[in-house]
Coordinates of C-alpha atoms in Angstrom, one line a residue:
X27 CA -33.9 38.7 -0.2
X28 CA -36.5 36.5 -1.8
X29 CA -34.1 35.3 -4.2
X30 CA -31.4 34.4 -1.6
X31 CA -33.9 32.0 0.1
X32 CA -34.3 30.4 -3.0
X33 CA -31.0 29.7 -3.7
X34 CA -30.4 28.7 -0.6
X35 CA -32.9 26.2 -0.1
X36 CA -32.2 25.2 -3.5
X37 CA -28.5 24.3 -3.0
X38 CA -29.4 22.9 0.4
X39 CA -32.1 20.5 -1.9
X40 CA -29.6 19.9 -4.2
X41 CA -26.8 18.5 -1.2
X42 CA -29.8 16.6 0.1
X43 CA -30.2 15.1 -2.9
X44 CA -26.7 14.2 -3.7
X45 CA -26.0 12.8 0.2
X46 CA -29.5 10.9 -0.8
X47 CA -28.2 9.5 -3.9
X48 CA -24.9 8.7 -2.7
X49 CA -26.7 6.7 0.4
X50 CA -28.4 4.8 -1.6
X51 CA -25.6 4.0 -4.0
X52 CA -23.8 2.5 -0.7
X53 CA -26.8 0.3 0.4
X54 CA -26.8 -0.8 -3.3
X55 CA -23.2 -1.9 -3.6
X56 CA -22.6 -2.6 0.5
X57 CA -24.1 -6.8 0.6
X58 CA -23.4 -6.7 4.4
X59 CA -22.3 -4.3 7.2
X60 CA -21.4 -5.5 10.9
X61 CA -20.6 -2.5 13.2
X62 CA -21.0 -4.5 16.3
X63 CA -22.9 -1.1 17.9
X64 CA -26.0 -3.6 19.3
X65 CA -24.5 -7.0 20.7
X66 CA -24.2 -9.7 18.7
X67 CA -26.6 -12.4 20.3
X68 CA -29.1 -13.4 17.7
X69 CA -27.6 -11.8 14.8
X70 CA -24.3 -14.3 14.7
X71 CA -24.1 -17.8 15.8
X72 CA -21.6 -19.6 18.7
X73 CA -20.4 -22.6 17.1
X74 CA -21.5 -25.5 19.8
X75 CA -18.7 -28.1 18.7
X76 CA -17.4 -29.1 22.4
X77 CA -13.6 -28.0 20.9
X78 CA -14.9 -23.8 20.5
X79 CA -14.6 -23.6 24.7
X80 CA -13.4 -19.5 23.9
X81 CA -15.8 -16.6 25.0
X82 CA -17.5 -13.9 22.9
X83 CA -17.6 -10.7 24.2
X84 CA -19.3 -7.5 22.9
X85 CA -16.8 -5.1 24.3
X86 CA -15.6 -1.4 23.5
X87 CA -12.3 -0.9 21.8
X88 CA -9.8 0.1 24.6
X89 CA -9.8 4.3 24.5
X90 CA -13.5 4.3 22.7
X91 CA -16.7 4.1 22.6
X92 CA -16.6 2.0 19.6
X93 CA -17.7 -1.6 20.3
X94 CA -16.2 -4.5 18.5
X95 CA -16.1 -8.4 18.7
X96 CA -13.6 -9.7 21.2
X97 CA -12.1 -13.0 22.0
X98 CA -11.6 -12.3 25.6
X99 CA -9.7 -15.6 26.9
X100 CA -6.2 -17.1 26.4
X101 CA -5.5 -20.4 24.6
X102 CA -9.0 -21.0 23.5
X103 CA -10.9 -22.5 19.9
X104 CA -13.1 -19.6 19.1
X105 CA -16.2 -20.4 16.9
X106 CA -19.0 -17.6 15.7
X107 CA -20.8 -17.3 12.2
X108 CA -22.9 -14.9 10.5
X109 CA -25.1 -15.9 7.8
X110 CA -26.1 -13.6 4.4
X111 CA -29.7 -13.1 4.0
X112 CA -28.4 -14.7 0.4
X113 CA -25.6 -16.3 -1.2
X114 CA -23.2 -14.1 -3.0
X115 CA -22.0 -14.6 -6.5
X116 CA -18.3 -13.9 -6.9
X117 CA -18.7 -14.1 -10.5
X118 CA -20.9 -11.3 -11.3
X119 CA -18.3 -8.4 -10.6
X120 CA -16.1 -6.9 -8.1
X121 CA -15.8 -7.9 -4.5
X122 CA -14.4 -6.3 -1.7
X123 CA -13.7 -8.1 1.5
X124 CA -13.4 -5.5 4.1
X125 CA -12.9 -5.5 8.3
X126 CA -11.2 -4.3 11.3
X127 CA -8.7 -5.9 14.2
X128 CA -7.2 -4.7 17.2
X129 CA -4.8 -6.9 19.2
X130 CA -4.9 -4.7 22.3
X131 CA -2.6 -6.9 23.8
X132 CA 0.1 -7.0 21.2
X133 CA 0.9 -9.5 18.4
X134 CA 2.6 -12.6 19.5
X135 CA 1.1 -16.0 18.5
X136 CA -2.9 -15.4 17.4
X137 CA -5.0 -15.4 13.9
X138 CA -7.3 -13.4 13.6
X139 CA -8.5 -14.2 9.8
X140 CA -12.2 -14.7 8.3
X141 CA -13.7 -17.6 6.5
X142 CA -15.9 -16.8 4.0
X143 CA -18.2 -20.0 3.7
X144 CA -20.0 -21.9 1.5
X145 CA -23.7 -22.4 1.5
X146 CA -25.3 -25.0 4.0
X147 CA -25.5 -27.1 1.1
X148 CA -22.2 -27.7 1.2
X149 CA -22.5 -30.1 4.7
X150 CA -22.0 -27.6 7.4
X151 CA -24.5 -25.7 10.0
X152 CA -23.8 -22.7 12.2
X153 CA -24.3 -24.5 15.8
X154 CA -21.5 -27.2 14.4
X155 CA -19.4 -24.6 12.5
X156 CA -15.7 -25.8 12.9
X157 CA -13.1 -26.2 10.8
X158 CA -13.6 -28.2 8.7
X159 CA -16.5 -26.2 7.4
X160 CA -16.2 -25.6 3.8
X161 CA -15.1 -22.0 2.6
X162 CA -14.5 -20.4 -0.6
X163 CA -12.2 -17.6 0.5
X164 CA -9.9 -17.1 3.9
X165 CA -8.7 -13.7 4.1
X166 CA -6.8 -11.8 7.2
X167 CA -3.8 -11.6 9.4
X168 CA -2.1 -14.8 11.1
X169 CA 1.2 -14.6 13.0
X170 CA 2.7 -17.3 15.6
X171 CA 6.1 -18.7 14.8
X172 CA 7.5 -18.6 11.7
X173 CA 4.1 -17.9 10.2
X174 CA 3.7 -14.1 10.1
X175 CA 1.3 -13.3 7.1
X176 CA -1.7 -11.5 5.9
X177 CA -3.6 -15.0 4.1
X178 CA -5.6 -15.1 1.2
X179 CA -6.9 -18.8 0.2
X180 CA -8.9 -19.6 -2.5
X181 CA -10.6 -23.0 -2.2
X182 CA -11.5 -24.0 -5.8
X183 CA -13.0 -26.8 -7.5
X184 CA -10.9 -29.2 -9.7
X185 CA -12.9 -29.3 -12.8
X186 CA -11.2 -32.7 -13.2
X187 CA -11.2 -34.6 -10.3
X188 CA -13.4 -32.9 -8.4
X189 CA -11.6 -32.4 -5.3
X190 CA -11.5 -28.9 -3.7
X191 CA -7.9 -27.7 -2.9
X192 CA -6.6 -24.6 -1.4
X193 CA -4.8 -22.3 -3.4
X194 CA -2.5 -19.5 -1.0
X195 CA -1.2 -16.3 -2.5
X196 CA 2.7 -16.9 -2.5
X197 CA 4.6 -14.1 -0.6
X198 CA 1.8 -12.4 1.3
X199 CA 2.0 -8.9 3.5
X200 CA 3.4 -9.3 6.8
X201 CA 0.8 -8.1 10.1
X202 CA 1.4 -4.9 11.7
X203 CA 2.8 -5.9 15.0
X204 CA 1.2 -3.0 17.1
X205 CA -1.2 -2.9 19.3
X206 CA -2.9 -0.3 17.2
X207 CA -6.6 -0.8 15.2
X208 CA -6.3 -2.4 11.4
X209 CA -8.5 -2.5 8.5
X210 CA -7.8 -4.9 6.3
X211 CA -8.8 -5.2 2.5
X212 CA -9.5 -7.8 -0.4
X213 CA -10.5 -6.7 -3.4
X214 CA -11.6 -9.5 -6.3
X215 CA -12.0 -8.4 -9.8
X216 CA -13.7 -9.9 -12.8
X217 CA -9.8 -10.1 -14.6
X218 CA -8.8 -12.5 -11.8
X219 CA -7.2 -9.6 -10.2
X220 CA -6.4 -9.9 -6.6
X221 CA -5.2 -6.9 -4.6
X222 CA -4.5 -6.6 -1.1
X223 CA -4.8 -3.5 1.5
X224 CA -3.2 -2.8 5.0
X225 CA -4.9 0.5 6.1
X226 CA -6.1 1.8 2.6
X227 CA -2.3 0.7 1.3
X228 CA -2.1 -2.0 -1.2
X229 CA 0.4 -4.4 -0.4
X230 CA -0.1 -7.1 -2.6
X231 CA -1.5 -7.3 -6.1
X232 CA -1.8 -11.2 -7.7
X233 CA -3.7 -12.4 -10.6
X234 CA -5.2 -15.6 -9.8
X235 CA -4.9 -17.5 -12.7
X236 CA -0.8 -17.0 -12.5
X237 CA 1.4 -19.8 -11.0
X238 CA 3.7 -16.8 -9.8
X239 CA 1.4 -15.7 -7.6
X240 CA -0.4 -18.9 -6.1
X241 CA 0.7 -22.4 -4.8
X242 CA -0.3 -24.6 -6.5
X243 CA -1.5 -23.0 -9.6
X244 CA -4.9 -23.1 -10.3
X245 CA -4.1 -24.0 -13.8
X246 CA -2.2 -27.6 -13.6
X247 CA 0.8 -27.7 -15.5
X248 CA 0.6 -29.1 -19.3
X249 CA 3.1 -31.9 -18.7
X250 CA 4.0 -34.0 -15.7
X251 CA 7.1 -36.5 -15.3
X252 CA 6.3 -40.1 -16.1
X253 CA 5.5 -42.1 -13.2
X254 CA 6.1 -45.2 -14.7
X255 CA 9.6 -44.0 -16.2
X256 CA 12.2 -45.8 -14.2
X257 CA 16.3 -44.2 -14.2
X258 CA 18.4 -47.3 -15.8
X259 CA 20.4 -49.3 -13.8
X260 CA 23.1 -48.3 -15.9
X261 CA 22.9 -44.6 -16.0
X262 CA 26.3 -43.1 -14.3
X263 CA 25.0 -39.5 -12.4
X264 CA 28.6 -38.9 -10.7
X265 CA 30.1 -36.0 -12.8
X266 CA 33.7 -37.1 -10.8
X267 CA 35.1 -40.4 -10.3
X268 CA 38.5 -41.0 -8.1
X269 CA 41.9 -41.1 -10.4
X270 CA 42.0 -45.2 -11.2
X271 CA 45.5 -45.2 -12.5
X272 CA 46.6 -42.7 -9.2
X273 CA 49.0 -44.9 -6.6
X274 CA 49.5 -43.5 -3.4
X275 CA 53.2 -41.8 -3.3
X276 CA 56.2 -44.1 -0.9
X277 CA 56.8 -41.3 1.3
X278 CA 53.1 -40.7 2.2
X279 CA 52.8 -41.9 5.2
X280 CA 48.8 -41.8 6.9
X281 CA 49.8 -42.7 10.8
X282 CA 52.0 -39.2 11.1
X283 CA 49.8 -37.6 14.2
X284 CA 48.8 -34.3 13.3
X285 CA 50.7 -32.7 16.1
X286 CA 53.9 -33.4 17.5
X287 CA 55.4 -32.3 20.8
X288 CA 57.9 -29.1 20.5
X289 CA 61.4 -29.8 20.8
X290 CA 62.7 -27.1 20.9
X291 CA 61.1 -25.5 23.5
X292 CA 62.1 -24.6 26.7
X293 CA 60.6 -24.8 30.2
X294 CA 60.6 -20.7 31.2
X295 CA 63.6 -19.7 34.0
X296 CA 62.0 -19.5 37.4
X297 CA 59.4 -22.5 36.5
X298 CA 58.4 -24.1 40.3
X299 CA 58.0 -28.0 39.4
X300 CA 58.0 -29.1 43.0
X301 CA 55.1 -26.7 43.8
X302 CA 51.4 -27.8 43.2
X303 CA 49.0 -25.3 41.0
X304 CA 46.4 -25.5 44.2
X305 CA 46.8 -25.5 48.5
X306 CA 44.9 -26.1 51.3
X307 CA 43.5 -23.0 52.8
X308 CA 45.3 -22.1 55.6
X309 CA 42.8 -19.9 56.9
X310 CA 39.7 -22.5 57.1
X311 CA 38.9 -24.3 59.7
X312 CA 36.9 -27.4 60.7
X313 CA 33.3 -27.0 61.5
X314 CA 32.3 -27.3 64.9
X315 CA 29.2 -29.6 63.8
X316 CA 31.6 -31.6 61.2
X317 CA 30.8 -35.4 61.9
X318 CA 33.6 -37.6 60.6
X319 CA 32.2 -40.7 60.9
X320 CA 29.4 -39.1 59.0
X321 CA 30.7 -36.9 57.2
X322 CA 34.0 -38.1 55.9
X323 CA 37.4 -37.1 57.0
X324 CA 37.4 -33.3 56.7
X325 CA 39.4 -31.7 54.1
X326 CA 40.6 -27.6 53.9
X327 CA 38.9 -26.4 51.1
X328 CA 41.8 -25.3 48.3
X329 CA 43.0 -22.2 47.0
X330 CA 45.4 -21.0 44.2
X331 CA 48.7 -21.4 45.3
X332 CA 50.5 -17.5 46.2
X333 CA 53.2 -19.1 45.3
X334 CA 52.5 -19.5 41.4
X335 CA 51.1 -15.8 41.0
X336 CA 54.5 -14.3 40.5
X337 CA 56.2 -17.1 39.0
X338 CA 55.6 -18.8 35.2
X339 CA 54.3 -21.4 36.6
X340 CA 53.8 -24.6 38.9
X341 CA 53.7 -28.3 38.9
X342 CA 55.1 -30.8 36.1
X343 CA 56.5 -29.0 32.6
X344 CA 55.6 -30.1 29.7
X345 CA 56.3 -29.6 26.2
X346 CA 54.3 -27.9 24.2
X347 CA 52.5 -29.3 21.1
X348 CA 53.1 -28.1 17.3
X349 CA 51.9 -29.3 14.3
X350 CA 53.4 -31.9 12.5
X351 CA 55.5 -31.4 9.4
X352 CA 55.2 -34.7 8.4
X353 CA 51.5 -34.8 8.4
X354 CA 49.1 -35.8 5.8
X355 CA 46.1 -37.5 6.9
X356 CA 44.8 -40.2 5.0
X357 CA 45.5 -40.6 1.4
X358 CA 42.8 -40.6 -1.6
X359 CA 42.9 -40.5 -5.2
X360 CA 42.5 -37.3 -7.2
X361 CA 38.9 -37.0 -8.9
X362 CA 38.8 -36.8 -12.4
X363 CA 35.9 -36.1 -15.0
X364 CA 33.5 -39.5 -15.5
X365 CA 34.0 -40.9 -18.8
X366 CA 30.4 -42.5 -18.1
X367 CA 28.7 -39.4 -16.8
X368 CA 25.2 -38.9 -18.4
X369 CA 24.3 -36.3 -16.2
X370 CA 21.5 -35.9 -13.1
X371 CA 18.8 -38.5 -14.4
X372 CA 15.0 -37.2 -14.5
X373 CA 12.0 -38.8 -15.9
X374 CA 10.7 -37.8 -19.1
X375 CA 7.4 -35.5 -19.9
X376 CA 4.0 -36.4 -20.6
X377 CA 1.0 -35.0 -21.2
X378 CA -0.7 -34.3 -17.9
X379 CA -3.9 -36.2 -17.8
X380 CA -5.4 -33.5 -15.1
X381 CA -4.8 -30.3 -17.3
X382 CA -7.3 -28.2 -17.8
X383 CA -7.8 -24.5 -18.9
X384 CA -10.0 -21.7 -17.0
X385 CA -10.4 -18.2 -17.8
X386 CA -11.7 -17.2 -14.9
X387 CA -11.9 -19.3 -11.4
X388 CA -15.2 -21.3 -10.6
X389 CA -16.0 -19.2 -7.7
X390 CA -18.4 -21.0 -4.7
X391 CA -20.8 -18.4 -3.7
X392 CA -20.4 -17.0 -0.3
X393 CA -23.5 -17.4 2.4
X394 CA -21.5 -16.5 5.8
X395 CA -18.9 -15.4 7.5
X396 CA -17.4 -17.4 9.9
X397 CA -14.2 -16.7 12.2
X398 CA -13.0 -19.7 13.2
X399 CA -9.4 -19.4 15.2
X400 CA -7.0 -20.8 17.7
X401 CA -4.8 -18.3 19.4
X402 CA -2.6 -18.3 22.6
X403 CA -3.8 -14.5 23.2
X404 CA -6.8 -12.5 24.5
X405 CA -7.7 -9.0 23.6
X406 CA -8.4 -9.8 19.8
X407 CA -11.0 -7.2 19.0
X408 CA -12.8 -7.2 15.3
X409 CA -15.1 -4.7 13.9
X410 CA -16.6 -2.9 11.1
X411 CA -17.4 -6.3 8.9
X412 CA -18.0 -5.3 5.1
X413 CA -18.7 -7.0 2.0
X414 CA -19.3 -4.7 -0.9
X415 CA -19.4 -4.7 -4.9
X416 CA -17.6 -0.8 -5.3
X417 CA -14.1 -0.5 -3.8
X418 CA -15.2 3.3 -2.8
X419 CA -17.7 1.7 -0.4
X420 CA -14.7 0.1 1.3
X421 CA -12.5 3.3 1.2
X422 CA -15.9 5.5 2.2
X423 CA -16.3 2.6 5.3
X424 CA -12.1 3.4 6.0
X425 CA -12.4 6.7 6.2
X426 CA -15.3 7.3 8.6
X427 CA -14.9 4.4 10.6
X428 CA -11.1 3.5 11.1
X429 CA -9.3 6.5 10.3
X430 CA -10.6 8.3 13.1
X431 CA -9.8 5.9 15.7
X432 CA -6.4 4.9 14.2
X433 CA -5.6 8.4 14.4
X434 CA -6.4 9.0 18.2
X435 CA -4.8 5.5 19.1
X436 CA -1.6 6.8 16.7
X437 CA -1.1 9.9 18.7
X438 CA -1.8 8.5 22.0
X439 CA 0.8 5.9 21.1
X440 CA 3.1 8.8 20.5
X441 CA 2.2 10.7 23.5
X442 CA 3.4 7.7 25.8
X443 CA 6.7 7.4 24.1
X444 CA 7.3 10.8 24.3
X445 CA 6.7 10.2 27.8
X446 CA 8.5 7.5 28.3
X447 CA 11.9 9.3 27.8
X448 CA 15.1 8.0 26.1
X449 CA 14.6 4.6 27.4
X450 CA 11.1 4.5 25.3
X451 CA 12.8 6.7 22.5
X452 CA 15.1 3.6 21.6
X453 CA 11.9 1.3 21.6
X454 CA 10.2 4.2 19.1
X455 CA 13.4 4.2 16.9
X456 CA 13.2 0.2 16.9
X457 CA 9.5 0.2 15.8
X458 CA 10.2 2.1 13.3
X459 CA 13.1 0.3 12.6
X460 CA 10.8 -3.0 12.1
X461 CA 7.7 -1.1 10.4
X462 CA 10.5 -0.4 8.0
X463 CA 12.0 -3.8 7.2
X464 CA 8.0 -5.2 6.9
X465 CA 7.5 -3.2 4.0
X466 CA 10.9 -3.9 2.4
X467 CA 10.0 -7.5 2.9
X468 CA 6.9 -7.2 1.2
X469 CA 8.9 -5.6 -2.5
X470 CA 8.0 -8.5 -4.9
X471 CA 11.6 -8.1 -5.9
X472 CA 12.7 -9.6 -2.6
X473 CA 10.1 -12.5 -2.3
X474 CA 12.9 -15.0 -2.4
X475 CA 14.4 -13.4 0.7
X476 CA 11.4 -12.7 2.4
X477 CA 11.3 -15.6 4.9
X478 CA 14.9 -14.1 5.8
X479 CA 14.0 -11.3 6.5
X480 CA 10.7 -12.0 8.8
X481 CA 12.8 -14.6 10.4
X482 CA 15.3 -11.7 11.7
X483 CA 12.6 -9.3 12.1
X484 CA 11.1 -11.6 15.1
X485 CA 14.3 -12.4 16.1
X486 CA 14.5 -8.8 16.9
X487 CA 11.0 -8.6 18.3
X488 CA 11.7 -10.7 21.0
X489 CA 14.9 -9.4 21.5
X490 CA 15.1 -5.6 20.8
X491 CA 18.5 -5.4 22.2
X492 CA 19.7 -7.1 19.2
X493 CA 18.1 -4.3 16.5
X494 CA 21.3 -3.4 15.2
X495 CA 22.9 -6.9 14.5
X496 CA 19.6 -7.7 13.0
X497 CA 20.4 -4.4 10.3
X498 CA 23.7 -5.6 10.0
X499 CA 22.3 -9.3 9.0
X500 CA 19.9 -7.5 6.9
X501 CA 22.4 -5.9 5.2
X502 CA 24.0 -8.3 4.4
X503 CA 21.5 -10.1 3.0
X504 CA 21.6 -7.0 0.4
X505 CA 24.9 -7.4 0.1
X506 CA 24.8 -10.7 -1.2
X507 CA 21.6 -10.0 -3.4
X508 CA 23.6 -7.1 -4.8
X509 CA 26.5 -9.1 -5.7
X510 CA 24.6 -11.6 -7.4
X511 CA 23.0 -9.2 -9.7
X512 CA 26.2 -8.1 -11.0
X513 CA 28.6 -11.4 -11.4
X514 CA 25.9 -13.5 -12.1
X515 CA 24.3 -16.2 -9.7
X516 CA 26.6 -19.6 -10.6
X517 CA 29.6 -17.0 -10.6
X518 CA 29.1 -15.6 -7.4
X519 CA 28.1 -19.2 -6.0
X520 CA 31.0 -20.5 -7.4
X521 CA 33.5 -17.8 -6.1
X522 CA 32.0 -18.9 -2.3
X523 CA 32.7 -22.5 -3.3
X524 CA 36.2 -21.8 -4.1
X525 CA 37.0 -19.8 -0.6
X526 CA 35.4 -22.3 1.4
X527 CA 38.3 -24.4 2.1
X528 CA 40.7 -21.7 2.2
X529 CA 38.2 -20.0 4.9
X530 CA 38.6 -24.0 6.5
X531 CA 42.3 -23.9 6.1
X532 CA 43.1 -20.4 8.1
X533 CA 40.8 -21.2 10.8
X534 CA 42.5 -24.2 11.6
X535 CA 46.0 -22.5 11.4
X536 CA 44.3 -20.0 13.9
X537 CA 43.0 -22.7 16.1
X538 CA 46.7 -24.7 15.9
X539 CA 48.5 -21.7 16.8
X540 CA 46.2 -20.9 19.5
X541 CA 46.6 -24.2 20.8
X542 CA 50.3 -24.2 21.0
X543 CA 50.4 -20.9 22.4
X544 CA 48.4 -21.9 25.2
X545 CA 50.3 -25.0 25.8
X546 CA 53.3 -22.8 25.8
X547 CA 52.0 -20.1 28.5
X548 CA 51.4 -21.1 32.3
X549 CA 48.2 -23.5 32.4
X550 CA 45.6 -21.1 34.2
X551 CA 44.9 -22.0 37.4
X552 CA 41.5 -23.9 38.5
X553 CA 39.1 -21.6 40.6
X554 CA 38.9 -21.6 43.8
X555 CA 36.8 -24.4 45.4
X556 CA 33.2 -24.3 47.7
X557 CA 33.1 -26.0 50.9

């Protein structure tokens, strides 16, 4: 019995131990840690530039007893910053950028993304944070417009010139569009790799060094285009010239009209020329209060004429309109190949007087955080701020502080649509639907369709009726990726170039025999006038 005490409170020493140990490891590798469970006055700084009118709020997340940060007014500059207790070094290891939003509201047209700021040094203080402030990283979702993007900037030093420019990972993950809690995730390692979470999933992964992945490059290109190189004044860039030696034929002759009236046709038996399309209504009468001397000489109101509903059709016959045989527009001269073509002129190369080679970025240290926004909505709610040097911290943070809330949000989202009924079910399916066609947007091997894509997504989002025109669009934006890939790019291109005029050609035959069909048939009658 003895024994089993032992044991016990040995194994119980031992877990003590371990939780111990792995407590500490997280205060070791966590650099800062904002819950937002105690208010935020004292700890974090209102900007007190006259243009940051918006309102703080230390509120509970809706359906919690979480509290978070929340921008609680509409069409507002919000200001707030928190400062490090010291600078961090982003070129000593890994770093994870790490926090929470909730746009209880719904996504329409807010940011909601951090600054990561320089030291004061720099020319900036808390009171006068703004946004000009200088940074070193801006990381977090942004959607408004066309603009629909998890961001990730990297301001860096020109080791040339000096100037700081921003440097924005190309083809970033689109934002969640719910009204559900997010976490989102930056993780910067010593290789210059950049990886991007959305709830735990990684989205993006960028090297930073890599023109692919960033505009403009960090690393300038090693030649430029002469500046001072000038195109000759003799240099021919027309690859087609019109036919010199070409004469326009006798017979051509350029003041034919297009369309000529029909000859041949017939006015229809039964036709009623001396009856007018329109009659007075026999049934109105003048209004008792009708003042002619003020109001004009009274007129019935007209109607469409019984007369011309059974017959082809009233008034003045005329011929209808067909085109012209004899019709051929103006006359020009063939194109032939330029004798004197030299092809599309471009300055030559030459060494690029700002290149420069890095191995690894010149990272500012970060001293704050600052979140520094204009957005047209309210309800913005951010929580659970972490900077950390182990990406475990970050997933440890994930799992005990988002998940569980995510979940219970997720299934009370769920429980309402179920509710809801069949009208609701179509808004689940389109949800779905657009969750969907975010993350097939975000496949690197669609980043040159990707502004396409989001651009029909929102489409859809303000219109949900139109979900399935939006697949069919999508689809066919597949289609014609798919196409590509297997006849080539320039073949494909050059195949729609071909049908172009013939597409031109048959719907102007389709408009000319519409017209002349109409003109044939009884003109429809005008509707029926107000008093």
């Amino acid at each position: 019995m003895m024994r089993n005490r032992q044991l016990l409170s040995g194994l119980l020493l031992i877990l003590a131990f371990v939780s111990l140990q792995k407590l500490c490891y997280c205060d070791d590798q966590t650099v800062l840690y904002e819950s937002f469970d105690e208010p935020f006055e004292g700890r974090w700084i209102v900007s007190k530039n006259g243009d940051y009118e918006g309102v703080w709020k230390h509120a509970k997340s809706e359906g919690h007893d979480d509290y978070g940060l929340l921008v609680s007014e509409k069409a507002r500059k919000y200001g707030i910053v928190k400062e490090l207790d010291e600078p961090l070094s982003l070129k000593d290891g890994t770093v994870v950028l790490q926090y929470e939003v909730r746009f209880q509201e719904g996504l329409e047209c807010g940011g909601a993304y951090l600054k990561y700021l320089r030291p004061q040094e720099a020319g900036w203080t808390a009171e006068g944070f703004n946004s000009e402030s200088p940074y070193s990283i801006m990381f977090g979702p942004d959607k408004c417009g066309a603009t629909n993007k998890v961001h990730f900037i990297l301001k860096h030093k020109n080791p040339k010139s000096g100037e700081y420019v921003e440097h924005h990972l190309k083809f970033p993950p689109s934002v969640p569009h719910d009204k559900l809690s997010h976490v989102y995730t930056a993780i910067v390692k010593p290789d210059n790799e950049v990886r991007i979470l959305v709830d735990g999933e990684e989205k993006k992964k960028a090297n930073l060094l890599s023109g692919e992945d960033f505009e403009p490059a960090l690393i300038p290109d090693k030649t430029i285009p002469d500046p001072e190189d000038k195109k000759p004044e003799d240099w021919d860039e027309r690859a087609k010239i019109p036919d010199p030696s070409a004469v326009k034929p006798d017979d051509w002759d350029e003041d034919a009209p297009m369309e000529i009236a029909d000859e041949e046709a017939e006015k229809p038996e039964g036709w009623l020329d001396d009856e007018p399309e329109e009659v007075d209504d026999p049934e109105a009468t003048k209004p008792e209060d009708w003042d002619d001397e003020e109001d004009g000489m009274w007129e019935a109101p007209k109607i469409d004429n019984p007369k011309c509903e059974t017959a082809p059709g009233c008034g003045e016959w005329k011929r209808p309109m067909k085109k012209n045989p004899a019709y051929k527009g103006k006359w020009s001269a063939p194109l032939i190949d330029n004798p004197a073509y030299k092809g599309i002129w471009k300055p030559r190369d030459i060494p690029n007087p700002d290149y420069f080679e890095l191995d690894r970025p010149n990272y500012e240290p970060i001293a704050a955080i600052g979140i520094e926004i204009w957005t047209m909505q309210d309800g913005i709610l951010f929580d659970n701020m972490l900077i950390a040097k182990d990406e475990k911290v970050a997933e440890t943070y994930r799992q005990t502080t988002w998940k569980p809330k995510f979940d219970v949000e997720k299934e009370k989202q769920k429980a309402e649509e179920e509710a809801a009924g069949s009208a609701d079910g179509l808004k689940s399916y389109q949800k779905v639907v657009f969750d969907l066609l975010n993350k097939v947007a975000d496949i690197s091997f669609l980043s040159a369709y990707k502004s396409k894509i989001t651009e029909l997504i929102e489409k859809a989002e303000e219109q949900p009726n139109l979900t399935i025109g939006v697949l069919v669009s999508i689809v066919v934006v597949f289609f014609s990726l798919f196409i590509k890939l297997i006849f080539g790019g320039k073949k494909a291109a050059a195949t729609v170039e071909k049908k172009k005029p013939e597409v031109g050609e048959s719907s102007k035959s389709e408009d000319e025999a519409e017209k002349k069909e109409e003109t044939a048939a009884p003109r429809k009658r005008q509707p029926r006038r107000d008093n």
